[in-house]
Amino acid sequence: MGIGSPEESIARIKELLSLFDRRITPTVDKENTSPVSKVPYKLFCLRALYQIRICDLGHASHLLYVKKAYAAFVLTRAVMETVAMLYVCFSKVSASVKGSSFDDIDDFLMKALLGTRDGTGSIKYYNALTAVQHVGKKNKAFEELYLGLCEFTHPNWAGVSLAYSEQIDEGHMVIETIRDSSFADTIGMKPLMASLILFDEIYHGIQELIPKFTEVCDNC
């Protein structure tokens, strides 16, 4: 994840989010994607939606890391899930460009855009943990950091006792939000920073594939 102070992590996160803010797309029009296939339009929509979601979650995390790091851990976990979903999207776009499994990308886009977990819709969701595991095959550290954040998301030892108490002895516990900037940097800020960097790389990777991908879609 690299080295540096918590202040440097915060500065880099802010820099990346400022870049992403300028990239937010206010509208997506099919006529500007493909005159034939609807699939490129779905891809543009999903990428634009993930971009604004990353900005919302990232900015909230950035603000919280100053005083409420444990709440920021929960949001950073959501950022990592979003990055993982975009990675799966990129992988499927890349596979379709290489001539395999075109239907797979359309199925994924529908699940990512319209899928539900509670059964209220007709399209089943794509599991975010599965997406994280896909990233983990290429980058094991990403999955390990995600699982570490999960420990703070759930109300177990890390998310409760470690985060909000200090056990002085067997008969005395101090209840407070534990503030340790170095710990927050290692567990949350550096994973957030690395996730934003990865998101940017994937975003541009998809952009490079769009012309060929559109051509493939139009010919199917």
mmCIF file of C-alpha atoms in Angstrom:
data_model
loop_
_atom_site.group_PDB
_atom_site.id
_atom_site.type_symbol
_atom_site.label_atom_id
_atom_site.label_comp_id
_atom_site.label_asym_id
_atom_site.label_seq_id
_atom_site.Cartn_x
_atom_site.Cartn_y
_atom_site.Cartn_z
ATOM 1 C CA MET A 1 0.000 0.000 0.000
ATOM 2 C CA GLY A 2 3.026 2.231 0.168
ATOM 3 C CA ILE A 3 4.355 4.367 3.000
ATOM 4 C CA GLY A 4 3.745 7.871 4.245
ATOM 5 C CA SER A 5 2.035 9.742 7.042
ATOM 6 C CA PRO A 6 -1.728 9.858 7.660
ATOM 7 C CA GLU A 7 -1.632 13.480 6.511
ATOM 8 C CA GLU A 8 -0.097 12.410 3.204
ATOM 9 C CA SER A 9 -2.769 9.746 2.757
ATOM 10 C CA ILE A 10 -5.519 12.286 3.378
ATOM 11 C CA ALA A 11 -3.959 14.709 0.891
ATOM 12 C CA ARG A 12 -3.687 12.050 -1.813
ATOM 13 C CA ILE A 13 -7.276 10.905 -1.229
ATOM 14 C CA LYS A 14 -8.484 14.505 -1.564
ATOM 15 C CA GLU A 15 -6.484 14.918 -4.771
ATOM 16 C CA LEU A 16 -7.986 11.797 -6.340
ATOM 17 C CA LEU A 17 -11.518 12.724 -5.339
ATOM 18 C CA SER A 18 -11.099 16.198 -6.835
ATOM 19 C CA LEU A 19 -10.085 14.539 -10.100
ATOM 20 C CA PHE A 20 -13.105 12.240 -9.971
ATOM 21 C CA ASP A 21 -15.458 15.140 -9.226
ATOM 22 C CA ARG A 22 -14.466 16.761 -12.498
ATOM 23 C CA ARG A 23 -15.187 13.515 -14.303
ATOM 24 C CA ILE A 24 -18.779 13.095 -13.097
ATOM 25 C CA THR A 25 -21.144 12.734 -16.051
ATOM 26 C CA PRO A 26 -24.459 14.613 -15.613
ATOM 27 C CA THR A 27 -26.213 12.686 -18.401
ATOM 28 C CA VAL A 28 -25.705 9.621 -20.572
ATOM 29 C CA ASP A 29 -27.416 9.495 -23.977
ATOM 30 C CA LYS A 30 -27.653 6.346 -26.054
ATOM 31 C CA GLU A 31 -27.256 8.298 -29.285
ATOM 32 C CA ASN A 32 -23.732 9.183 -28.171
ATOM 33 C CA THR A 33 -22.752 5.570 -27.521
ATOM 34 C CA SER A 34 -23.893 3.267 -30.334
ATOM 35 C CA PRO A 35 -26.494 3.597 -33.103
ATOM 36 C CA VAL A 36 -27.126 -0.146 -33.038
ATOM 37 C CA SER A 37 -26.501 -1.912 -29.731
ATOM 38 C CA LYS A 38 -27.837 -0.972 -26.295
ATOM 39 C CA VAL A 39 -24.941 -2.667 -24.509
ATOM 40 C CA PRO A 40 -22.416 0.207 -24.803
ATOM 41 C CA TYR A 41 -25.075 2.552 -23.415
ATOM 42 C CA LYS A 42 -25.471 0.292 -20.380
ATOM 43 C CA LEU A 43 -21.706 0.279 -19.916
ATOM 44 C CA PHE A 44 -21.511 4.080 -20.019
ATOM 45 C CA CYS A 45 -24.380 4.312 -17.525
ATOM 46 C CA LEU A 46 -22.805 1.882 -15.081
ATOM 47 C CA ARG A 47 -19.395 3.525 -15.244
ATOM 48 C CA ALA A 48 -20.940 6.967 -14.673
ATOM 49 C CA LEU A 49 -22.988 5.689 -11.731
ATOM 50 C CA TYR A 50 -19.980 4.020 -10.139
ATOM 51 C CA GLN A 51 -18.020 7.246 -10.577
ATOM 52 C CA ILE A 52 -20.521 9.369 -8.646
ATOM 53 C CA ARG A 53 -20.961 6.650 -6.000
ATOM 54 C CA ILE A 54 -17.195 6.550 -5.473
ATOM 55 C CA CYS A 55 -17.184 10.342 -5.094
ATOM 56 C CA ASP A 56 -20.016 10.349 -2.553
ATOM 57 C CA LEU A 57 -18.580 7.547 -0.431
ATOM 58 C CA GLY A 58 -15.020 8.758 -0.819
ATOM 59 C CA HIS A 59 -15.751 12.329 0.253
ATOM 60 C CA ALA A 60 -17.707 11.119 3.286
ATOM 61 C CA SER A 61 -14.848 8.787 4.234
ATOM 62 C CA HIS A 62 -12.318 11.581 3.767
ATOM 63 C CA LEU A 63 -14.207 13.847 6.162
ATOM 64 C CA LEU A 64 -14.787 11.144 8.757
ATOM 65 C CA TYR A 65 -11.173 9.986 8.915
ATOM 66 C CA VAL A 66 -10.297 13.208 10.730
ATOM 67 C CA LYS A 67 -12.365 12.375 13.848
ATOM 68 C CA LYS A 68 -14.587 9.329 13.226
ATOM 69 C CA ALA A 69 -12.276 6.782 11.627
ATOM 70 C CA TYR A 70 -14.338 3.715 12.501
ATOM 71 C CA ALA A 71 -17.392 5.063 10.704
ATOM 72 C CA ALA A 72 -15.090 5.799 7.764
ATOM 73 C CA PHE A 73 -14.031 2.131 7.720
ATOM 74 C CA VAL A 74 -17.607 1.165 6.844
ATOM 75 C CA LEU A 75 -17.695 3.612 3.942
ATOM 76 C CA THR A 76 -14.246 2.563 2.727
ATOM 77 C CA ARG A 77 -15.483 -1.015 2.581
ATOM 78 C CA ALA A 78 -18.328 0.160 0.322
ATOM 79 C CA VAL A 79 -15.800 1.975 -1.876
ATOM 80 C CA MET A 80 -13.786 -1.231 -2.235
ATOM 81 C CA GLU A 81 -16.907 -3.166 -3.242
ATOM 82 C CA THR A 82 -17.675 -0.590 -5.924
ATOM 83 C CA VAL A 83 -14.113 -0.742 -7.244
ATOM 84 C CA ALA A 84 -14.344 -4.527 -7.333
ATOM 85 C CA MET A 85 -17.572 -4.373 -9.332
ATOM 86 C CA LEU A 86 -15.955 -2.060 -11.877
ATOM 87 C CA TYR A 87 -13.035 -4.482 -12.094
ATOM 88 C CA VAL A 88 -15.398 -7.342 -12.950
ATOM 89 C CA CYS A 89 -17.030 -5.093 -15.530
ATOM 90 C CA PHE A 90 -13.634 -4.330 -17.075
ATOM 91 C CA SER A 91 -12.744 -8.033 -17.148
ATOM 92 C CA LYS A 92 -15.945 -8.899 -18.977
ATOM 93 C CA VAL A 93 -15.594 -6.025 -21.437
ATOM 94 C CA SER A 94 -12.042 -7.172 -22.128
ATOM 95 C CA ALA A 95 -13.197 -10.769 -22.646
ATOM 96 C CA SER A 96 -15.882 -9.698 -25.106
ATOM 97 C CA VAL A 97 -13.355 -7.652 -27.092
ATOM 98 C CA LYS A 98 -11.117 -10.712 -27.291
ATOM 99 C CA GLY A 99 -13.990 -12.643 -28.823
ATOM 100 C CA SER A 100 -15.383 -14.649 -25.940
ATOM 101 C CA SER A 101 -18.554 -14.540 -23.888
ATOM 102 C CA PHE A 102 -20.328 -11.456 -25.278
ATOM 103 C CA ASP A 103 -23.592 -12.410 -23.562
ATOM 104 C CA ASP A 104 -21.753 -12.478 -20.238
ATOM 105 C CA ILE A 105 -21.090 -8.735 -20.236
ATOM 106 C CA ASP A 106 -24.701 -7.863 -21.017
ATOM 107 C CA ASP A 107 -25.881 -10.173 -18.237
ATOM 108 C CA PHE A 108 -23.461 -8.553 -15.794
ATOM 109 C CA LEU A 109 -24.493 -5.029 -16.764
ATOM 110 C CA MET A 110 -28.153 -5.857 -16.202
ATOM 111 C CA LYS A 111 -27.398 -7.360 -12.783
ATOM 112 C CA ALA A 112 -25.215 -4.418 -11.783
ATOM 113 C CA LEU A 113 -27.735 -1.802 -12.940
ATOM 114 C CA LEU A 114 -31.031 -3.441 -11.979
ATOM 115 C CA GLY A 115 -30.291 -6.433 -9.766
ATOM 116 C CA THR A 116 -31.930 -6.748 -6.352
ATOM 117 C CA ARG A 117 -31.118 -8.931 -3.386
ATOM 118 C CA ASP A 118 -34.539 -9.021 -1.765
ATOM 119 C CA GLY A 119 -36.327 -10.555 -4.730
ATOM 120 C CA THR A 120 -38.477 -7.492 -5.446
ATOM 121 C CA GLY A 121 -37.147 -7.273 -8.992
ATOM 122 C CA SER A 122 -36.933 -9.790 -11.789
ATOM 123 C CA ILE A 123 -33.133 -9.539 -12.049
ATOM 124 C CA LYS A 124 -30.842 -11.045 -9.433
ATOM 125 C CA TYR A 125 -27.990 -8.927 -8.096
ATOM 126 C CA TYR A 126 -24.289 -9.615 -8.668
ATOM 127 C CA ASN A 127 -22.661 -10.402 -5.329
ATOM 128 C CA ALA A 128 -20.115 -7.766 -4.268
ATOM 129 C CA LEU A 129 -18.079 -10.308 -2.289
ATOM 130 C CA THR A 130 -17.733 -12.386 -5.447
ATOM 131 C CA ALA A 131 -16.407 -9.269 -7.167
ATOM 132 C CA VAL A 132 -13.893 -8.693 -4.361
ATOM 133 C CA GLN A 133 -12.732 -12.290 -4.710
ATOM 134 C CA HIS A 134 -12.198 -11.741 -8.445
ATOM 135 C CA VAL A 135 -9.899 -8.831 -7.635
ATOM 136 C CA GLY A 136 -8.226 -11.009 -5.012
ATOM 137 C CA LYS A 137 -7.114 -13.466 -7.673
ATOM 138 C CA LYS A 138 -4.929 -10.724 -9.144
ATOM 139 C CA ASN A 139 -4.302 -8.707 -5.988
ATOM 140 C CA LYS A 140 -4.529 -10.740 -2.785
ATOM 141 C CA ALA A 141 -3.803 -7.690 -0.634
ATOM 142 C CA PHE A 142 -7.003 -6.019 -1.864
ATOM 143 C CA GLU A 143 -9.153 -8.904 -0.635
ATOM 144 C CA GLU A 144 -7.287 -9.136 2.675
ATOM 145 C CA LEU A 145 -7.720 -5.421 3.345
ATOM 146 C CA TYR A 146 -11.403 -5.678 2.490
ATOM 147 C CA LEU A 147 -11.890 -8.556 4.923
ATOM 148 C CA GLY A 148 -10.089 -6.538 7.590
ATOM 149 C CA LEU A 149 -12.540 -3.683 7.114
ATOM 150 C CA CYS A 150 -15.414 -6.163 7.354
ATOM 151 C CA GLU A 151 -14.326 -6.922 10.918
ATOM 152 C CA PHE A 152 -14.993 -3.294 11.838
ATOM 153 C CA THR A 153 -18.254 -3.166 9.888
ATOM 154 C CA HIS A 154 -19.831 -5.973 11.893
ATOM 155 C CA PRO A 155 -20.691 -5.588 15.607
ATOM 156 C CA ASN A 156 -18.118 -8.062 16.900
ATOM 157 C CA TRP A 157 -14.828 -7.581 18.781
ATOM 158 C CA ALA A 158 -13.134 -5.237 16.292
ATOM 159 C CA GLY A 159 -16.281 -3.273 15.484
ATOM 160 C CA VAL A 160 -17.316 -2.870 19.129
ATOM 161 C CA SER A 161 -14.755 -3.558 21.864
ATOM 162 C CA LEU A 162 -11.625 -2.553 19.953
ATOM 163 C CA ALA A 163 -13.247 0.498 18.384
ATOM 164 C CA TYR A 164 -15.040 1.929 21.394
ATOM 165 C CA SER A 165 -13.419 0.793 24.616
ATOM 166 C CA GLU A 166 -10.220 0.412 26.544
ATOM 167 C CA GLN A 167 -10.042 -2.452 29.020
ATOM 168 C CA ILE A 168 -8.025 -1.119 31.955
ATOM 169 C CA ASP A 169 -8.395 -4.292 34.014
ATOM 170 C CA GLU A 170 -10.916 -7.082 34.439
ATOM 171 C CA GLY A 171 -13.254 -4.850 36.396
ATOM 172 C CA HIS A 172 -12.927 -1.518 34.638
ATOM 173 C CA MET A 173 -13.651 -0.520 31.029
ATOM 174 C CA VAL A 174 -13.437 2.969 29.569
ATOM 175 C CA ILE A 175 -16.069 3.595 26.881
ATOM 176 C CA GLU A 176 -14.887 5.996 24.202
ATOM 177 C CA THR A 177 -14.038 6.196 20.528
ATOM 178 C CA ILE A 178 -10.418 5.141 20.277
ATOM 179 C CA ARG A 179 -8.480 7.622 18.135
ATOM 180 C CA ASP A 180 -5.221 6.438 16.633
ATOM 181 C CA SER A 181 -4.331 8.150 13.368
ATOM 182 C CA SER A 182 -1.605 5.643 12.468
ATOM 183 C CA PHE A 183 -3.985 2.732 13.005
ATOM 184 C CA ALA A 184 -6.715 4.450 10.987
ATOM 185 C CA ASP A 185 -4.199 5.111 8.220
ATOM 186 C CA THR A 186 -3.128 1.473 8.012
ATOM 187 C CA ILE A 187 -6.589 -0.088 8.275
ATOM 188 C CA GLY A 188 -8.599 2.474 6.349
ATOM 189 C CA MET A 189 -6.934 5.444 4.698
ATOM 190 C CA LYS A 190 -4.268 3.607 2.734
ATOM 191 C CA PRO A 191 -6.784 0.981 1.512
ATOM 192 C CA LEU A 192 -9.078 3.854 0.482
ATOM 193 C CA MET A 193 -6.237 5.599 -1.327
ATOM 194 C CA ALA A 194 -5.177 2.392 -3.095
ATOM 195 C CA SER A 195 -8.781 1.647 -4.055
ATOM 196 C CA LEU A 196 -9.216 5.089 -5.597
ATOM 197 C CA ILE A 197 -6.005 4.633 -7.570
ATOM 198 C CA LEU A 198 -7.212 1.233 -8.792
ATOM 199 C CA PHE A 199 -10.594 2.688 -9.717
ATOM 200 C CA ASP A 200 -8.870 5.332 -11.823
ATOM 201 C CA GLU A 201 -6.793 2.693 -13.616
ATOM 202 C CA ILE A 202 -9.850 0.553 -14.373
ATOM 203 C CA TYR A 203 -11.850 3.586 -15.492
ATOM 204 C CA HIS A 204 -9.205 4.443 -18.069
ATOM 205 C CA GLY A 205 -8.816 0.785 -19.013
ATOM 206 C CA ILE A 206 -12.488 0.629 -19.941
ATOM 207 C CA GLN A 207 -12.181 3.900 -21.842
ATOM 208 C CA GLU A 208 -9.435 2.428 -24.018
ATOM 209 C CA LEU A 209 -11.594 -0.599 -24.848
ATOM 210 C CA ILE A 210 -14.788 1.314 -25.678
ATOM 211 C CA PRO A 211 -14.187 1.827 -29.442
ATOM 212 C CA LYS A 212 -13.446 -1.855 -30.050
ATOM 213 C CA PHE A 213 -16.155 -2.952 -27.620
ATOM 214 C CA THR A 214 -18.757 -0.829 -29.413
ATOM 215 C CA GLU A 215 -17.701 -2.335 -32.721
ATOM 216 C CA VAL A 216 -18.058 -5.852 -31.319
ATOM 217 C CA CYS A 217 -21.496 -5.037 -29.885
ATOM 218 C CA ASP A 218 -22.716 -3.540 -33.157
ATOM 219 C CA ASN A 219 -21.665 -6.645 -35.069
ATOM 220 C CA CYS A 220 -23.352 -9.139 -32.748
#
